[in-house]
């Protein structure tokens, strides 16, 4: 997958190109990430990318010209068939379904704004979709762009080794993840659940599914309302309800 990230702080993206699953995806060629800096497309001595807002008010606004020139370069780098996304609190909040849909795109251009935002005429004419990673205000779009890339790259076939699976990721099946444990069996007086020590894989699968359902019911019940439950999941939820203290 080819991604072009537009940012005045391109070095920030080393956090995903140089580490972890996304870093391995880059080194193994599953992901090509180009970083494009709007300052490259400025022509004044100060390489100006921002200016004061019309109508007054605090802060600065990113100028249309350098950002649009960066988008042109980014689309070319990605190979023409690119979905242009601007990371912004005004966008649709990213969820796993959107991540899976984005992973199917041939290429992505991710526009990370700074300051108070980007001249609206860029959004109107060059941006296909605005996406938010949550209802809070960040200092720029770069971390949001990296969150999106990290989630999307996990969906690319071959990126997660055989020992991991995007399908079993929490949220991948619409449920919160089950608890995880590793050695030692006892830590500060707290033991690993016996079921996980026994080696009965079917019993372990069922226990993990029940734990996921219970956690989702307690912490994010709205996820259950949106999800079609299998017969087994319905049975396990009934067990959970019967076991709940009055
Ligand atoms: C101009 N800049 C303002 C702050 N910002 C965000 O808060 C944000 N981006 O994506 N999800 C978010 N929440 C990015 C863009």
Short mmCIF file of N, CA and C in Angstrom, two decimals, residues 76-242:
data_model
loop_
_atom_site.label_atom_id
_atom_site.label_comp_id
_atom_site.label_asym_id
_atom_site.label_seq_id
_atom_site.Cartn_x
_atom_site.Cartn_y
_atom_site.Cartn_z
N UNK A 76 0.63 12.27 -6.94
CA UNK A 76 1.55 11.70 -7.96
C UNK A 76 2.39 10.58 -7.35
N UNK A 77 2.89 10.84 -6.13
CA UNK A 77 3.73 9.81 -5.46
C UNK A 77 2.94 8.52 -5.22
N UNK A 78 1.68 8.68 -4.88
CA UNK A 78 0.86 7.50 -4.55
C UNK A 78 0.45 6.76 -5.81
N UNK A 79 0.51 7.48 -6.93
CA UNK A 79 0.23 6.79 -8.18
C UNK A 79 -1.13 7.13 -8.76
N UNK A 80 -1.63 8.27 -8.37
CA UNK A 80 -2.82 8.77 -9.07
C UNK A 80 -4.14 8.35 -8.43
N UNK A 81 -4.28 7.05 -8.12
CA UNK A 81 -5.56 6.57 -7.55
C UNK A 81 -5.53 6.77 -6.02
N UNK A 82 -5.66 8.00 -5.58
CA UNK A 82 -5.48 8.23 -4.14
C UNK A 82 -6.72 8.84 -3.53
N UNK A 83 -7.07 8.35 -2.34
CA UNK A 83 -8.13 8.97 -1.56
C UNK A 83 -7.45 10.02 -0.69
N UNK A 84 -7.90 11.27 -0.78
CA UNK A 84 -7.27 12.35 -0.03
C UNK A 84 -8.05 12.58 1.26
N UNK A 85 -7.39 12.31 2.37
CA UNK A 85 -8.02 12.41 3.70
C UNK A 85 -7.36 13.51 4.50
N UNK A 86 -8.20 14.35 5.13
CA UNK A 86 -7.67 15.35 6.06
C UNK A 86 -8.03 14.92 7.48
N UNK A 87 -7.04 14.85 8.35
CA UNK A 87 -7.29 14.50 9.75
C UNK A 87 -7.78 15.75 10.47
N UNK A 88 -8.94 15.65 11.09
CA UNK A 88 -9.54 16.84 11.67
C UNK A 88 -10.66 16.48 12.63
N UNK A 89 -10.86 17.28 13.69
CA UNK A 89 -11.97 17.02 14.62
C UNK A 89 -13.33 17.13 13.95
N UNK A 90 -13.37 17.73 12.76
CA UNK A 90 -14.64 17.88 12.04
C UNK A 90 -15.00 16.62 11.24
N UNK A 91 -14.12 15.63 11.30
CA UNK A 91 -14.36 14.44 10.47
C UNK A 91 -15.17 13.37 11.17
N UNK A 92 -15.52 12.34 10.39
CA UNK A 92 -16.18 11.16 10.95
C UNK A 92 -15.17 10.43 11.84
N UNK A 93 -15.61 10.00 13.02
CA UNK A 93 -14.68 9.37 13.95
C UNK A 93 -14.29 7.98 13.45
N UNK A 94 -12.98 7.75 13.40
CA UNK A 94 -12.42 6.50 12.87
C UNK A 94 -12.86 5.31 13.72
N UNK A 95 -13.33 4.26 13.03
CA UNK A 95 -13.63 3.00 13.74
C UNK A 95 -13.08 1.85 12.88
N UNK A 96 -13.21 0.62 13.40
CA UNK A 96 -12.57 -0.52 12.72
C UNK A 96 -13.15 -0.74 11.34
N UNK A 97 -14.43 -0.49 11.17
CA UNK A 97 -15.03 -0.67 9.83
C UNK A 97 -14.40 0.28 8.83
N UNK A 98 -14.15 1.51 9.26
CA UNK A 98 -13.50 2.49 8.37
C UNK A 98 -12.06 2.06 8.10
N UNK A 99 -11.39 1.54 9.12
CA UNK A 99 -10.00 1.07 8.94
C UNK A 99 -9.96 -0.01 7.87
N UNK A 100 -10.89 -0.97 7.96
CA UNK A 100 -10.89 -2.06 6.98
C UNK A 100 -11.21 -1.54 5.58
N UNK A 101 -12.08 -0.54 5.51
CA UNK A 101 -12.41 0.04 4.20
C UNK A 101 -11.20 0.79 3.62
N UNK A 102 -10.51 1.54 4.47
CA UNK A 102 -9.32 2.28 4.01
C UNK A 102 -8.21 1.33 3.57
N UNK A 103 -8.12 0.18 4.23
CA UNK A 103 -7.06 -0.78 3.87
C UNK A 103 -7.25 -1.32 2.46
N UNK A 104 -8.47 -1.21 1.95
CA UNK A 104 -8.75 -1.71 0.59
C UNK A 104 -8.46 -0.65 -0.48
N UNK A 105 -8.14 0.57 -0.04
CA UNK A 105 -7.84 1.63 -1.02
C UNK A 105 -6.47 1.38 -1.66
N UNK A 106 -6.31 1.68 -2.95
CA UNK A 106 -4.99 1.50 -3.59
C UNK A 106 -3.93 2.44 -3.01
N UNK A 107 -4.38 3.64 -2.59
CA UNK A 107 -3.41 4.58 -2.03
C UNK A 107 -4.12 5.64 -1.21
N UNK A 108 -3.41 6.19 -0.24
CA UNK A 108 -3.98 7.21 0.63
C UNK A 108 -3.07 8.42 0.68
N UNK A 109 -3.67 9.61 0.66
CA UNK A 109 -2.95 10.85 0.95
C UNK A 109 -3.53 11.36 2.27
N UNK A 110 -2.65 11.53 3.27
CA UNK A 110 -3.11 11.95 4.60
C UNK A 110 -2.62 13.36 4.88
N UNK A 111 -3.55 14.28 5.01
CA UNK A 111 -3.22 15.70 5.18
C UNK A 111 -3.31 16.04 6.67
N UNK A 112 -2.15 16.40 7.23
CA UNK A 112 -2.09 16.75 8.65
C UNK A 112 -1.93 18.24 8.80
N UNK A 113 -2.98 18.88 9.32
CA UNK A 113 -2.93 20.32 9.50
C UNK A 113 -2.28 20.69 10.83
N UNK A 114 -1.84 21.94 10.89
CA UNK A 114 -1.36 22.51 12.15
C UNK A 114 -2.08 23.82 12.35
N UNK A 115 -1.69 24.57 13.38
CA UNK A 115 -2.28 25.87 13.68
C UNK A 115 -3.79 25.72 13.90
N UNK A 116 -4.59 26.68 13.45
CA UNK A 116 -6.05 26.58 13.63
C UNK A 116 -6.69 25.72 12.56
N UNK A 117 -5.92 25.35 11.56
CA UNK A 117 -6.48 24.52 10.50
C UNK A 117 -6.00 24.98 9.13
N UNK A 118 -6.63 24.42 8.12
CA UNK A 118 -6.25 24.63 6.72
C UNK A 118 -7.33 25.47 6.03
N UNK A 119 -6.88 26.37 5.14
CA UNK A 119 -7.83 27.20 4.38
C UNK A 119 -8.95 26.32 3.81
N UNK A 120 -10.17 26.68 4.10
CA UNK A 120 -11.34 25.86 3.75
C UNK A 120 -11.42 25.54 2.26
N UNK A 121 -10.85 26.40 1.45
CA UNK A 121 -10.95 26.17 0.01
C UNK A 121 -10.17 24.92 -0.41
N UNK A 122 -9.18 24.52 0.38
CA UNK A 122 -8.46 23.27 0.11
C UNK A 122 -9.37 22.08 0.42
N UNK A 123 -10.04 22.17 1.56
CA UNK A 123 -10.94 21.07 1.96
C UNK A 123 -12.07 20.91 0.95
N UNK A 124 -12.58 22.04 0.48
CA UNK A 124 -13.72 21.97 -0.46
C UNK A 124 -13.31 21.38 -1.80
N UNK A 125 -12.08 21.70 -2.24
CA UNK A 125 -11.73 21.35 -3.63
C UNK A 125 -10.84 20.12 -3.75
N UNK A 126 -10.10 19.76 -2.68
CA UNK A 126 -9.11 18.69 -2.86
C UNK A 126 -9.23 17.52 -1.90
N UNK A 127 -10.05 17.68 -0.84
CA UNK A 127 -10.13 16.62 0.18
C UNK A 127 -11.37 15.76 -0.03
N UNK A 128 -11.17 14.44 -0.08
CA UNK A 128 -12.32 13.53 -0.27
C UNK A 128 -13.08 13.30 1.03
N UNK A 129 -12.33 13.24 2.13
CA UNK A 129 -12.99 12.92 3.41
C UNK A 129 -12.17 13.47 4.57
N UNK A 130 -12.86 14.00 5.57
CA UNK A 130 -12.21 14.37 6.83
C UNK A 130 -12.45 13.25 7.83
N UNK A 131 -11.41 12.86 8.55
CA UNK A 131 -11.52 11.79 9.54
C UNK A 131 -10.93 12.27 10.86
N UNK A 132 -11.64 12.00 11.93
CA UNK A 132 -11.17 12.33 13.28
C UNK A 132 -10.81 11.04 14.01
N UNK A 133 -9.84 11.13 14.93
CA UNK A 133 -9.56 9.92 15.74
C UNK A 133 -10.26 10.03 17.09
N UNK A 134 -11.01 11.10 17.31
CA UNK A 134 -11.75 11.20 18.57
C UNK A 134 -12.13 12.63 18.87
N UNK A 135 -13.07 12.76 19.81
CA UNK A 135 -13.62 14.09 20.10
C UNK A 135 -12.78 14.80 21.14
N UNK A 136 -11.58 15.19 20.70
CA UNK A 136 -10.69 16.00 21.53
C UNK A 136 -9.79 16.77 20.57
N UNK A 137 -9.10 17.77 21.06
CA UNK A 137 -8.30 18.62 20.15
C UNK A 137 -6.80 18.35 20.32
N UNK A 138 -6.19 17.96 19.23
CA UNK A 138 -4.74 17.72 19.23
C UNK A 138 -4.02 18.98 18.75
N UNK A 139 -2.70 18.95 18.79
CA UNK A 139 -1.92 20.11 18.34
C UNK A 139 -1.69 20.09 16.83
N UNK A 140 -1.98 18.93 16.24
CA UNK A 140 -1.81 18.81 14.79
C UNK A 140 -2.36 17.47 14.35
N UNK A 141 -2.42 17.26 13.07
CA UNK A 141 -3.00 16.03 12.54
C UNK A 141 -2.04 14.86 12.44
N UNK A 142 -0.76 15.09 12.72
CA UNK A 142 0.24 14.03 12.48
C UNK A 142 -0.01 12.78 13.33
N UNK A 143 -0.25 12.96 14.62
CA UNK A 143 -0.47 11.77 15.47
C UNK A 143 -1.73 11.04 15.01
N UNK A 144 -2.74 11.78 14.60
CA UNK A 144 -3.96 11.15 14.10
C UNK A 144 -3.67 10.37 12.82
N UNK A 145 -2.86 10.95 11.95
CA UNK A 145 -2.49 10.26 10.70
C UNK A 145 -1.74 8.97 11.01
N UNK A 146 -0.86 9.03 12.02
CA UNK A 146 -0.08 7.83 12.38
C UNK A 146 -0.96 6.76 13.00
N UNK A 147 -1.94 7.18 13.79
CA UNK A 147 -2.90 6.21 14.35
C UNK A 147 -3.63 5.50 13.21
N UNK A 148 -4.06 6.29 12.24
CA UNK A 148 -4.79 5.70 11.10
C UNK A 148 -3.90 4.74 10.33
N UNK A 149 -2.67 5.13 10.04
CA UNK A 149 -1.75 4.25 9.29
C UNK A 149 -1.48 2.98 10.09
N UNK A 150 -1.26 3.11 11.39
CA UNK A 150 -0.95 1.93 12.20
C UNK A 150 -2.11 0.93 12.16
N UNK A 151 -3.32 1.44 12.29
CA UNK A 151 -4.49 0.54 12.28
C UNK A 151 -4.68 -0.07 10.90
N UNK A 152 -4.51 0.73 9.85
CA UNK A 152 -4.73 0.24 8.48
C UNK A 152 -3.68 -0.79 8.08
N UNK A 153 -2.43 -0.54 8.45
CA UNK A 153 -1.35 -1.43 7.99
C UNK A 153 -1.52 -2.83 8.55
N UNK A 154 -2.16 -2.95 9.72
CA UNK A 154 -2.38 -4.29 10.31
C UNK A 154 -3.34 -5.12 9.45
N UNK A 155 -4.10 -4.45 8.61
CA UNK A 155 -5.06 -5.17 7.77
C UNK A 155 -4.43 -5.71 6.49
N UNK A 156 -3.22 -5.25 6.18
CA UNK A 156 -2.59 -5.67 4.93
C UNK A 156 -2.11 -7.11 5.04
N UNK A 157 -2.55 -7.99 4.14
CA UNK A 157 -2.12 -9.40 4.20
C UNK A 157 -0.59 -9.52 4.24
N UNK A 158 -0.12 -10.33 5.20
CA UNK A 158 1.32 -10.57 5.29
C UNK A 158 2.02 -9.69 6.31
N UNK A 159 1.32 -8.63 6.75
CA UNK A 159 1.98 -7.71 7.69
C UNK A 159 2.09 -8.33 9.09
N UNK A 160 0.97 -8.93 9.54
CA UNK A 160 1.03 -9.58 10.85
C UNK A 160 1.52 -11.01 10.65
N UNK A 161 2.49 -11.41 11.45
CA UNK A 161 3.01 -12.76 11.31
C UNK A 161 1.94 -13.79 11.63
N UNK A 162 2.27 -15.08 11.38
CA UNK A 162 1.30 -16.16 11.62
C UNK A 162 0.86 -16.19 13.09
N UNK A 163 1.76 -15.71 13.96
CA UNK A 163 1.43 -15.81 15.40
C UNK A 163 0.43 -14.73 15.80
N UNK A 164 0.24 -13.74 14.93
CA UNK A 164 -0.74 -12.69 15.26
C UNK A 164 -1.85 -12.77 14.22
N UNK A 165 -2.95 -12.10 14.49
CA UNK A 165 -3.98 -12.11 13.45
C UNK A 165 -4.85 -10.87 13.60
N UNK A 166 -5.01 -10.17 12.52
CA UNK A 166 -5.87 -8.97 12.57
C UNK A 166 -7.30 -9.37 12.90
N UNK A 167 -7.64 -10.61 12.51
CA UNK A 167 -9.03 -11.04 12.73
C UNK A 167 -9.31 -11.13 14.24
N UNK A 168 -8.29 -11.59 15.00
CA UNK A 168 -8.51 -11.76 16.45
C UNK A 168 -8.27 -10.47 17.23
N UNK A 169 -7.82 -9.42 16.53
CA UNK A 169 -7.62 -8.15 17.22
C UNK A 169 -8.91 -7.74 17.91
N UNK A 170 -8.73 -7.10 19.05
CA UNK A 170 -9.89 -6.51 19.70
C UNK A 170 -10.55 -5.56 18.70
N UNK A 171 -11.85 -5.48 18.68
CA UNK A 171 -12.62 -4.65 17.76
C UNK A 171 -12.71 -5.28 16.38
N UNK A 172 -11.75 -6.13 16.02
CA UNK A 172 -11.83 -6.71 14.67
C UNK A 172 -13.14 -7.48 14.55
N UNK A 173 -13.59 -8.12 15.66
CA UNK A 173 -14.87 -8.84 15.56
C UNK A 173 -15.93 -8.07 16.35
N UNK A 174 -15.68 -6.80 16.61
CA UNK A 174 -16.70 -5.96 17.23
C UNK A 174 -16.81 -6.10 18.73
N UNK A 175 -15.87 -6.84 19.34
CA UNK A 175 -15.89 -7.01 20.80
C UNK A 175 -14.59 -6.49 21.40
N UNK A 176 -14.61 -6.15 22.66
CA UNK A 176 -13.38 -5.78 23.35
C UNK A 176 -12.54 -7.03 23.56
N UNK A 177 -11.25 -6.88 23.71
CA UNK A 177 -10.33 -8.00 23.83
C UNK A 177 -10.50 -8.68 25.19
N UNK A 178 -10.14 -9.96 25.21
CA UNK A 178 -10.16 -10.72 26.48
C UNK A 178 -8.89 -10.39 27.26
N UNK A 179 -8.83 -10.78 28.55
CA UNK A 179 -7.60 -10.56 29.33
C UNK A 179 -6.47 -11.43 28.79
N UNK A 180 -5.23 -10.97 28.96
CA UNK A 180 -4.06 -11.74 28.54
C UNK A 180 -3.14 -11.94 29.75
N UNK A 181 -2.45 -13.05 29.80
CA UNK A 181 -1.52 -13.37 30.90
C UNK A 181 -0.26 -14.02 30.33
N UNK A 182 0.84 -13.87 31.05
CA UNK A 182 2.05 -14.61 30.70
C UNK A 182 2.77 -14.97 31.99
N UNK A 183 3.91 -15.67 31.87
CA UNK A 183 4.61 -16.14 33.08
C UNK A 183 5.01 -14.94 33.96
N UNK A 184 5.01 -15.14 35.30
CA UNK A 184 4.86 -16.38 36.03
C UNK A 184 3.39 -16.72 36.27
N UNK A 185 3.08 -17.93 36.67
CA UNK A 185 1.70 -18.32 36.95
C UNK A 185 1.13 -17.53 38.12
N UNK A 186 2.00 -17.21 39.11
CA UNK A 186 1.53 -16.40 40.24
C UNK A 186 2.39 -15.14 40.32
N UNK A 187 1.73 -14.01 40.40
CA UNK A 187 2.41 -12.70 40.47
C UNK A 187 1.79 -11.90 41.60
N UNK A 188 2.62 -11.64 42.64
CA UNK A 188 2.13 -10.88 43.80
C UNK A 188 0.83 -11.45 44.35
N UNK A 189 0.76 -12.79 44.40
CA UNK A 189 -0.41 -13.43 45.00
C UNK A 189 -1.57 -13.62 44.06
N UNK A 190 -1.44 -13.12 42.83
CA UNK A 190 -2.54 -13.25 41.86
C UNK A 190 -2.18 -14.32 40.82
N UNK A 191 -3.07 -15.33 40.69
CA UNK A 191 -2.79 -16.45 39.82
C UNK A 191 -3.43 -16.28 38.45
N UNK A 192 -2.79 -16.88 37.46
CA UNK A 192 -3.38 -16.96 36.11
C UNK A 192 -4.61 -17.87 36.18
N UNK A 193 -5.73 -17.50 35.53
CA UNK A 193 -6.93 -18.37 35.54
C UNK A 193 -6.58 -19.80 35.12
N UNK A 194 -7.06 -20.77 35.91
CA UNK A 194 -6.68 -22.18 35.70
C UNK A 194 -6.98 -22.64 34.27
N UNK A 195 -8.07 -22.14 33.71
CA UNK A 195 -8.47 -22.60 32.36
C UNK A 195 -7.35 -22.39 31.34
N UNK A 196 -6.55 -21.37 31.56
CA UNK A 196 -5.49 -21.04 30.58
C UNK A 196 -4.26 -21.92 30.75
N UNK A 197 -4.23 -22.65 31.85
CA UNK A 197 -3.05 -23.50 32.12
C UNK A 197 -3.27 -24.93 31.67
N UNK A 198 -4.54 -25.23 31.34
CA UNK A 198 -4.89 -26.65 31.13
C UNK A 198 -4.63 -27.17 29.73
N UNK A 199 -4.52 -26.28 28.75
CA UNK A 199 -4.23 -26.79 27.40
C UNK A 199 -5.45 -27.27 26.64
N UNK A 200 -6.66 -27.11 27.23
CA UNK A 200 -7.89 -27.50 26.50
C UNK A 200 -8.27 -26.32 25.60
N UNK A 201 -7.88 -26.38 24.33
CA UNK A 201 -8.00 -25.22 23.44
C UNK A 201 -9.44 -24.78 23.23
N UNK A 202 -10.36 -25.75 23.14
CA UNK A 202 -11.76 -25.38 22.94
C UNK A 202 -12.29 -24.66 24.19
N UNK A 203 -11.91 -25.18 25.36
CA UNK A 203 -12.36 -24.56 26.62
C UNK A 203 -11.77 -23.15 26.75
N UNK A 204 -10.51 -23.01 26.33
CA UNK A 204 -9.83 -21.70 26.37
C UNK A 204 -10.50 -20.73 25.40
N UNK A 205 -10.82 -21.22 24.19
CA UNK A 205 -11.49 -20.34 23.21
C UNK A 205 -12.80 -19.81 23.77
N UNK A 206 -13.57 -20.74 24.38
CA UNK A 206 -14.88 -20.37 24.91
C UNK A 206 -14.74 -19.38 26.08
N UNK A 207 -13.72 -19.64 26.94
CA UNK A 207 -13.51 -18.75 28.08
C UNK A 207 -13.14 -17.34 27.59
N UNK A 208 -12.26 -17.29 26.57
CA UNK A 208 -11.82 -15.98 26.05
C UNK A 208 -13.00 -15.23 25.41
N UNK A 209 -13.84 -15.96 24.68
CA UNK A 209 -15.00 -15.32 24.05
C UNK A 209 -15.93 -14.78 25.12
N UNK A 210 -16.16 -15.58 26.19
CA UNK A 210 -17.05 -15.14 27.28
C UNK A 210 -16.48 -13.90 27.97
N UNK A 211 -15.16 -13.89 28.16
CA UNK A 211 -14.51 -12.73 28.78
C UNK A 211 -14.68 -11.48 27.91
N UNK A 212 -14.53 -11.66 26.59
CA UNK A 212 -14.69 -10.52 25.67
C UNK A 212 -16.12 -10.00 25.73
N UNK A 213 -17.09 -10.92 25.72
CA UNK A 213 -18.50 -10.52 25.78
C UNK A 213 -18.79 -9.79 27.09
N UNK A 214 -18.25 -10.34 28.20
CA UNK A 214 -18.52 -9.72 29.51
C UNK A 214 -17.93 -8.32 29.59
N UNK A 215 -16.68 -8.19 29.09
CA UNK A 215 -16.04 -6.87 29.12
C UNK A 215 -16.79 -5.88 28.24
N UNK A 216 -17.23 -6.36 27.09
CA UNK A 216 -17.94 -5.46 26.17
C UNK A 216 -19.27 -5.04 26.78
N UNK A 217 -19.97 -6.00 27.40
CA UNK A 217 -21.26 -5.71 28.04
C UNK A 217 -21.11 -4.66 29.13
N UNK A 218 -20.03 -4.78 29.91
CA UNK A 218 -19.84 -3.89 31.05
C UNK A 218 -19.27 -2.53 30.61
N UNK A 219 -18.28 -2.54 29.69
CA UNK A 219 -17.56 -1.31 29.39
C UNK A 219 -18.08 -0.57 28.16
N UNK A 220 -18.61 -1.32 27.17
CA UNK A 220 -19.04 -0.68 25.92
C UNK A 220 -20.31 -1.37 25.42
N UNK A 221 -21.41 -1.33 26.22
CA UNK A 221 -22.62 -2.07 25.85
C UNK A 221 -23.18 -1.67 24.48
N UNK A 222 -22.89 -0.45 24.05
CA UNK A 222 -23.43 -0.01 22.75
C UNK A 222 -22.85 -0.83 21.61
N UNK A 223 -21.65 -1.41 21.82
CA UNK A 223 -21.06 -2.23 20.75
C UNK A 223 -21.88 -3.51 20.54
N UNK A 224 -22.47 -3.99 21.63
CA UNK A 224 -23.27 -5.23 21.51
C UNK A 224 -24.59 -4.96 20.79
N UNK A 225 -25.10 -3.75 21.00
CA UNK A 225 -26.39 -3.41 20.36
C UNK A 225 -26.22 -3.34 18.84
N UNK A 226 -25.00 -3.01 18.40
CA UNK A 226 -24.76 -2.83 16.96
C UNK A 226 -24.35 -4.14 16.29
N UNK A 227 -24.19 -5.20 17.08
CA UNK A 227 -23.55 -6.40 16.53
C UNK A 227 -24.48 -7.60 16.51
N UNK A 228 -24.48 -8.30 15.37
CA UNK A 228 -25.27 -9.54 15.28
C UNK A 228 -24.53 -10.61 16.08
N UNK A 229 -25.24 -11.25 17.03
CA UNK A 229 -24.60 -12.24 17.91
C UNK A 229 -24.84 -13.64 17.38
N UNK A 230 -23.80 -14.48 17.45
CA UNK A 230 -23.97 -15.89 17.09
C UNK A 230 -24.78 -16.57 18.20
N UNK A 231 -25.25 -17.77 17.89
CA UNK A 231 -26.02 -18.54 18.89
C UNK A 231 -25.15 -18.79 20.13
N UNK A 232 -23.90 -19.10 19.90
CA UNK A 232 -22.99 -19.34 21.04
C UNK A 232 -22.82 -18.08 21.88
N UNK A 233 -22.68 -16.93 21.19
CA UNK A 233 -22.51 -15.67 21.93
C UNK A 233 -23.77 -15.33 22.72
N UNK A 234 -24.91 -15.63 22.14
CA UNK A 234 -26.16 -15.37 22.87
C UNK A 234 -26.23 -16.24 24.11
N UNK A 235 -25.79 -17.52 23.98
CA UNK A 235 -25.80 -18.43 25.14
C UNK A 235 -24.85 -17.92 26.21
N UNK A 236 -23.69 -17.49 25.79
CA UNK A 236 -22.68 -17.01 26.77
C UNK A 236 -23.17 -15.75 27.46
N UNK A 237 -23.81 -14.87 26.70
CA UNK A 237 -24.35 -13.64 27.33
C UNK A 237 -25.41 -13.98 28.35
N UNK A 238 -26.21 -14.99 28.04
CA UNK A 238 -27.25 -15.42 29.01
C UNK A 238 -26.58 -15.95 30.28
N UNK A 239 -25.50 -16.72 30.12
CA UNK A 239 -24.75 -17.20 31.28
C UNK A 239 -24.22 -16.02 32.09
N UNK A 240 -23.69 -15.02 31.39
CA UNK A 240 -23.12 -13.83 32.07
C UNK A 240 -24.20 -13.11 32.86
N UNK A 241 -25.35 -12.94 32.22
CA UNK A 241 -26.46 -12.25 32.91
C UNK A 241 -26.89 -13.03 34.15
N UNK A 242 -26.92 -14.38 34.03
CA UNK A 242 -27.34 -15.19 35.18
C UNK A 242 -26.31 -15.15 36.31
#
